[in-house]
C-alpha positions as protocol buffer text, in pm:
chain_id: "A"
residue {
  index: 1
  type: MET
  ca { x: 2244 y: 116 z: 925 }
}
residue {
  index: 2
  type: SER
  ca { x: 2305 y: -257 z: 956 }
}
residue {
  index: 3
  type: ALA
  ca { x: 2288 y: -492 z: 659 }
}
residue {
  index: 4
  type: SER
  ca { x: 2127 y: -832 z: 692 }
}
residue {
  index: 5
  type: GLU
  ca { x: 2115 y: -1005 z: 354 }
}
residue {
  index: 6
  type: SER
  ca { x: 2332 y: -936 z: 50 }
}
residue {
  index: 7
  type: PHE
  ca { x: 2362 y: -1027 z: -317 }
}
residue {
  index: 8
  type: ALA
  ca { x: 2652 y: -950 z: -547 }
}
residue {
  index: 9
  type: LYS
  ca { x: 2678 y: -930 z: -925 }
}
residue {
  index: 10
  type: VAL
  ca { x: 2998 y: -939 z: -1124 }
}
residue {
  index: 11
  type: LEU
  ca { x: 2947 y: -667 z: -1382 }
}
residue {
  index: 12
  type: SER
  ca { x: 2966 y: -749 z: -1751 }
}
residue {
  index: 13
  type: ALA
  ca { x: 3099 y: -518 z: -2023 }
}
residue {
  index: 14
  type: ASN
  ca { x: 2736 y: -459 z: -2122 }
}
residue {
  index: 15
  type: ASP
  ca { x: 2642 y: -363 z: -1762 }
}
residue {
  index: 16
  type: VAL
  ca { x: 2903 y: -85 z: -1755 }
}
residue {
  index: 17
  type: GLY
  ca { x: 2832 y: 43 z: -2108 }
}
residue {
  index: 18
  type: ALA
  ca { x: 3158 y: -77 z: -2260 }
}
residue {
  index: 19
  type: THR
  ca { x: 2986 y: -252 z: -2553 }
}
residue {
  index: 20
  type: GLY
  ca { x: 2793 y: 50 z: -2676 }
}
residue {
  index: 21
  type: GLY
  ca { x: 2466 y: -135 z: -2620 }
}
residue {
  index: 22
  type: HIS
  ca { x: 2148 y: 35 z: -2512 }
}
residue {
  index: 23
  type: GLN
  ca { x: 2028 y: -194 z: -2235 }
}
residue {
  index: 24
  type: ALA
  ca { x: 1828 y: -47 z: -1952 }
}
residue {
  index: 25
  type: GLY
  ca { x: 2001 y: -144 z: -1630 }
}
residue {
  index: 26
  type: ILE
  ca { x: 2128 y: -474 z: -1501 }
}
residue {
  index: 27
  type: CYS
  ca { x: 1927 y: -792 z: -1542 }
}
residue {
  index: 28
  type: ILE
  ca { x: 1777 y: -983 z: -1250 }
}
residue {
  index: 29
  type: PRO
  ca { x: 1735 y: -1352 z: -1345 }
}
residue {
  index: 30
  type: LYS
  ca { x: 1371 y: -1464 z: -1336 }
}
residue {
  index: 31
  type: LYS
  ca { x: 1467 y: -1810 z: -1212 }
}
residue {
  index: 32
  type: ASN
  ca { x: 1652 y: -1686 z: -902 }
}
residue {
  index: 33
  type: ASN
  ca { x: 1361 y: -1683 z: -655 }
}
residue {
  index: 34
  type: ASP
  ca { x: 1577 y: -1579 z: -359 }
}
residue {
  index: 35
  type: LEU
  ca { x: 1700 y: -1275 z: -549 }
}
residue {
  index: 36
  type: LEU
  ca { x: 1347 y: -1185 z: -663 }
}
residue {
  index: 37
  type: LYS
  ca { x: 1230 y: -1205 z: -300 }
}
residue {
  index: 38
  type: PHE
  ca { x: 1524 y: -987 z: -193 }
}
residue {
  index: 39
  type: PHE
  ca { x: 1389 y: -695 z: -397 }
}
residue {
  index: 40
  type: PRO
  ca { x: 1035 y: -555 z: -355 }
}
residue {
  index: 41
  type: ARG
  ca { x: 744 y: -766 z: -479 }
}
residue {
  index: 42
  type: LEU
  ca { x: 611 y: -657 z: -818 }
}
residue {
  index: 43
  type: ASP
  ca { x: 255 y: -727 z: -932 }
}
residue {
  index: 44
  type: ALA
  ca { x: 277 y: -929 z: -1257 }
}
residue {
  index: 45
  type: SER
  ca { x: -87 y: -852 z: -1338 }
}
residue {
  index: 46
  type: LEU
  ca { x: 23 y: -496 z: -1416 }
}
residue {
  index: 47
  type: LYS
  ca { x: 215 y: -407 z: -1730 }
}
residue {
  index: 48
  type: ASN
  ca { x: 575 y: -316 z: -1643 }
}
residue {
  index: 49
  type: PRO
  ca { x: 529 y: -293 z: -1264 }
}
residue {
  index: 50
  type: ASP
  ca { x: 807 y: -117 z: -1079 }
}
residue {
  index: 51
  type: ALA
  ca { x: 927 y: -5 z: -738 }
}
residue {
  index: 52
  type: TRP
  ca { x: 1175 y: 265 z: -643 }
}
residue {
  index: 53
  type: ILE
  ca { x: 1447 y: 145 z: -409 }
}
residue {
  index: 54
  type: PHE
  ca { x: 1676 y: 370 z: -212 }
}
residue {
  index: 55
  type: CYS
  ca { x: 2038 y: 260 z: -193 }
}
residue {
  index: 56
  type: HIS
  ca { x: 2291 y: 417 z: 44 }
}
residue {
  index: 57
  type: ASP
  ca { x: 2645 y: 407 z: -94 }
}
residue {
  index: 58
  type: GLU
  ca { x: 2972 y: 383 z: 98 }
}
residue {
  index: 59
  type: ASN
  ca { x: 2988 y: 767 z: 119 }
}
residue {
  index: 60
  type: GLY
  ca { x: 2635 y: 807 z: 258 }
}
residue {
  index: 61
  type: LYS
  ca { x: 2481 y: 930 z: -68 }
}
residue {
  index: 62
  type: VAL
  ca { x: 2136 y: 789 z: -142 }
}
residue {
  index: 63
  type: TRP
  ca { x: 2071 y: 662 z: -495 }
}
residue {
  index: 64
  type: LYS
  ca { x: 1713 y: 622 z: -618 }
}
residue {
  index: 65
  type: LEU
  ca { x: 1704 y: 313 z: -841 }
}
residue {
  index: 66
  type: ARG
  ca { x: 1413 y: 161 z: -1029 }
}
residue {
  index: 67
  type: TYR
  ca { x: 1341 y: -210 z: -996 }
}
residue {
  index: 68
  type: VAL
  ca { x: 1115 y: -300 z: -1287 }
}
residue {
  index: 69
  type: SER
  ca { x: 960 y: -601 z: -1454 }
}
residue {
  index: 70
  type: TYR
  ca { x: 943 y: -543 z: -1828 }
}
residue {
  index: 71
  type: ASN
  ca { x: 663 y: -793 z: -1890 }
}
residue {
  index: 72
  type: GLY
  ca { x: 509 y: -682 z: -2218 }
}
residue {
  index: 73
  type: LYS
  ca { x: 527 y: -1040 z: -2344 }
}
residue {
  index: 74
  type: LEU
  ca { x: 277 y: -1144 z: -2075 }
}
residue {
  index: 75
  type: HIS
  ca { x: 46 y: -859 z: -2177 }
}
residue {
  index: 76
  type: GLY
  ca { x: 76 y: -910 z: -2555 }
}
residue {
  index: 77
  type: SER
  ca { x: 249 y: -579 z: -2626 }
}
residue {
  index: 78
  type: SER
  ca { x: 617 y: -676 z: -2673 }
}
residue {
  index: 79
  type: THR
  ca { x: 862 y: -965 z: -2657 }
}
residue {
  index: 80
  type: ARG
  ca { x: 1022 y: -856 z: -2329 }
}
residue {
  index: 81
  type: ASN
  ca { x: 984 y: -1057 z: -2010 }
}
residue {
  index: 82
  type: GLU
  ca { x: 1264 y: -961 z: -1773 }
}
residue {
  index: 83
  type: TYR
  ca { x: 1347 y: -791 z: -1444 }
}
residue {
  index: 84
  type: ARG
  ca { x: 1599 y: -506 z: -1431 }
}
residue {
  index: 85
  type: ILE
  ca { x: 1745 y: -245 z: -1200 }
}
residue {
  index: 86
  type: THR
  ca { x: 1770 y: 86 z: -1385 }
}
residue {
  index: 87
  type: HIS
  ca { x: 1896 y: 437 z: -1307 }
}
residue {
  index: 88
  type: LEU
  ca { x: 2237 y: 290 z: -1215 }
}
residue {
  index: 89
  type: SER
  ca { x: 2447 y: 465 z: -1481 }
}
residue {
  index: 90
  type: SER
  ca { x: 2542 y: 767 z: -1268 }
}
residue {
  index: 91
  type: TYR
  ca { x: 2648 y: 549 z: -977 }
}
residue {
  index: 92
  type: LEU
  ca { x: 2855 y: 320 z: -1200 }
}
residue {
  index: 93
  type: LYS
  ca { x: 3017 y: 617 z: -1378 }
}
residue {
  index: 94
  type: LYS
  ca { x: 3097 y: 790 z: -1048 }
}
residue {
  index: 95
  type: GLY
  ca { x: 3272 y: 474 z: -930 }
}
residue {
  index: 96
  type: ASN
  ca { x: 3446 y: 423 z: -1267 }
}
residue {
  index: 97
  type: ALA
  ca { x: 3292 y: 74 z: -1280 }
}
residue {
  index: 98
  type: GLN
  ca { x: 3463 y: -168 z: -1516 }
}
residue {
  index: 99
  type: GLU
  ca { x: 3388 y: -516 z: -1642 }
}
residue {
  index: 100
  type: ASP
  ca { x: 3455 y: -775 z: -1367 }
}
residue {
  index: 101
  type: ASP
  ca { x: 3399 y: -526 z: -1083 }
}
residue {
  index: 102
  type: THR
  ca { x: 3137 y: -646 z: -836 }
}
residue {
  index: 103
  type: LEU
  ca { x: 2821 y: -462 z: -739 }
}
residue {
  index: 104
  type: VAL
  ca { x: 2685 y: -555 z: -395 }
}
residue {
  index: 105
  type: PHE
  ca { x: 2331 y: -486 z: -274 }
}
residue {
  index: 106
  type: SER
  ca { x: 2246 y: -541 z: 94 }
}
residue {
  index: 107
  type: LYS
  ca { x: 1912 y: -512 z: 270 }
}
residue {
  index: 108
  type: THR
  ca { x: 1904 y: -291 z: 574 }
}
residue {
  index: 109
  type: SER
  ca { x: 1688 y: -284 z: 880 }
}
residue {
  index: 110
  type: GLN
  ca { x: 1518 y: 25 z: 731 }
}
residue {
  index: 111
  type: GLY
  ca { x: 1251 y: -163 z: 534 }
}
residue {
  index: 112
  type: LYS
  ca { x: 1277 y: -62 z: 167 }
}
residue {
  index: 113
  type: ASP
  ca { x: 1631 y: 73 z: 202 }
}
residue {
  index: 114
  type: TYR
  ca { x: 1940 y: -103 z: 75 }
}
residue {
  index: 115
  type: THR
  ca { x: 2310 y: -37 z: 72 }
}
residue {
  index: 116
  type: ILE
  ca { x: 2505 y: -44 z: -251 }
}
residue {
  index: 117
  type: ARG
  ca { x: 2880 y: -95 z: -287 }
}
residue {
  index: 118
  type: LEU
  ca { x: 3110 y: -121 z: -585 }
}
residue {
  index: 119
  type: MET
  ca { x: 3405 y: -353 z: -529 }
}
residue {
  index: 120
  type: LYS
  ca { x: 3685 y: -293 z: -775 }
}
residue {
  index: 121
  type: ASN
  ca { x: 3832 y: -598 z: -943 }
}
residue {
  index: 122
  type: THR
  ca { x: 4193 y: -670 z: -861 }
}
residue {
  index: 123
  type: PRO
  ca { x: 4395 y: -976 z: -960 }
}
residue {
  index: 124
  type: ALA
  ca { x: 4373 y: -1096 z: -598 }
}
residue {
  index: 125
  type: THR
  ca { x: 3992 y: -1095 z: -609 }
}
residue {
  index: 126
  type: ILE
  ca { x: 3961 y: -1322 z: -912 }
}
residue {
  index: 127
  type: LYS
  ca { x: 4241 y: -1571 z: -857 }
}
residue {
  index: 128
  type: PRO
  ca { x: 4111 y: -1886 z: -695 }
}
residue {
  index: 129
  type: ASN
  ca { x: 4271 y: -1983 z: -365 }
}
residue {
  index: 130
  type: ILE
  ca { x: 4251 y: -2350 z: -455 }
}
residue {
  index: 131
  type: PRO
  ca { x: 4574 y: -2519 z: -562 }
}
residue {
  index: 132
  type: GLU
  ca { x: 4563 y: -2715 z: -884 }
}
residue {
  index: 133
  type: PRO
  ca { x: 4538 y: -3093 z: -838 }
}
residue {
  index: 134
  type: LEU
  ca { x: 4873 y: -3268 z: -830 }
}
residue {
  index: 135
  type: SER
  ca { x: 4756 y: -3518 z: -1091 }
}
residue {
  index: 136
  type: VAL
  ca { x: 4731 y: -3245 z: -1355 }
}
residue {
  index: 137
  type: ALA
  ca { x: 5066 y: -3189 z: -1520 }
}
residue {
  index: 138
  type: LYS
  ca { x: 5090 y: -2868 z: -1717 }
}
residue {
  index: 139
  type: PRO
  ca { x: 5379 y: -2778 z: -1939 }
}
residue {
  index: 140
  type: LYS
  ca { x: 5611 y: -2521 z: -1787 }
}
residue {
  index: 141
  type: GLY
  ca { x: 5498 y: -2169 z: -1872 }
}
residue {
  index: 142
  type: THR
  ca { x: 5131 y: -2262 z: -1919 }
}
residue {
  index: 143
  type: PRO
  ca { x: 4923 y: -1989 z: -1754 }
}
residue {
  index: 144
  type: ARG
  ca { x: 4680 y: -2081 z: -1477 }
}
residue {
  index: 145
  type: ARG
  ca { x: 4320 y: -2075 z: -1582 }
}
residue {
  index: 146
  type: ILE
  ca { x: 4127 y: -1818 z: -1382 }
}
residue {
  index: 147
  type: VAL
  ca { x: 3763 y: -1893 z: -1319 }
}
residue {
  index: 148
  type: LYS
  ca { x: 3542 y: -1585 z: -1330 }
}
residue {
  index: 149
  type: LEU
  ca { x: 3209 y: -1602 z: -1152 }
}
residue {
  index: 150
  type: ARG
  ca { x: 2937 y: -1433 z: -1353 }
}
residue {
  index: 151
  type: GLY
  ca { x: 2590 y: -1319 z: -1267 }
}
residue {
  index: 152
  type: TRP
  ca { x: 2442 y: -1291 z: -920 }
}
residue {
  index: 153
  type: ARG
  ca { x: 2534 y: -1476 z: -603 }
}
residue {
  index: 154
  type: ARG
  ca { x: 2419 y: -1458 z: -243 }
}
residue {
  index: 155
  type: ILE
  ca { x: 2673 y: -1332 z: 6 }
}
residue {
  index: 156
  type: HIS
  ca { x: 2657 y: -1497 z: 346 }
}
């Protein structure tokens, strides 16, 4: 099964359940049109439209995930107006997902199917490969500042 287009999300503490919150799945930003087009089209005229997506993991197991638009605000029944992917808890628990791990979704040539992969965070994956500018003098012993990318990003 070949992958063609991919998006990755660095997981937050809330995404992996480390905060004790009760969120339903991971958030898909409404303003990221490319990401919204990556997942199935949802009909905004319906209240809370959804689509089931089938994600094949690195071991060949298929996970049935729900892509949903909680749009009660548009229909006058709640304050919610957000996209989410739910039914991920079992997959994240199986992979012992932690904050700063990366979740990667890739489209396949199989239409509605996707692949899903959890990439564990290691110090090598978050340290930038860019040397600090020579003009910046830091006192000896000052730790390097590590930039953490948050949210979703397209993988080329």
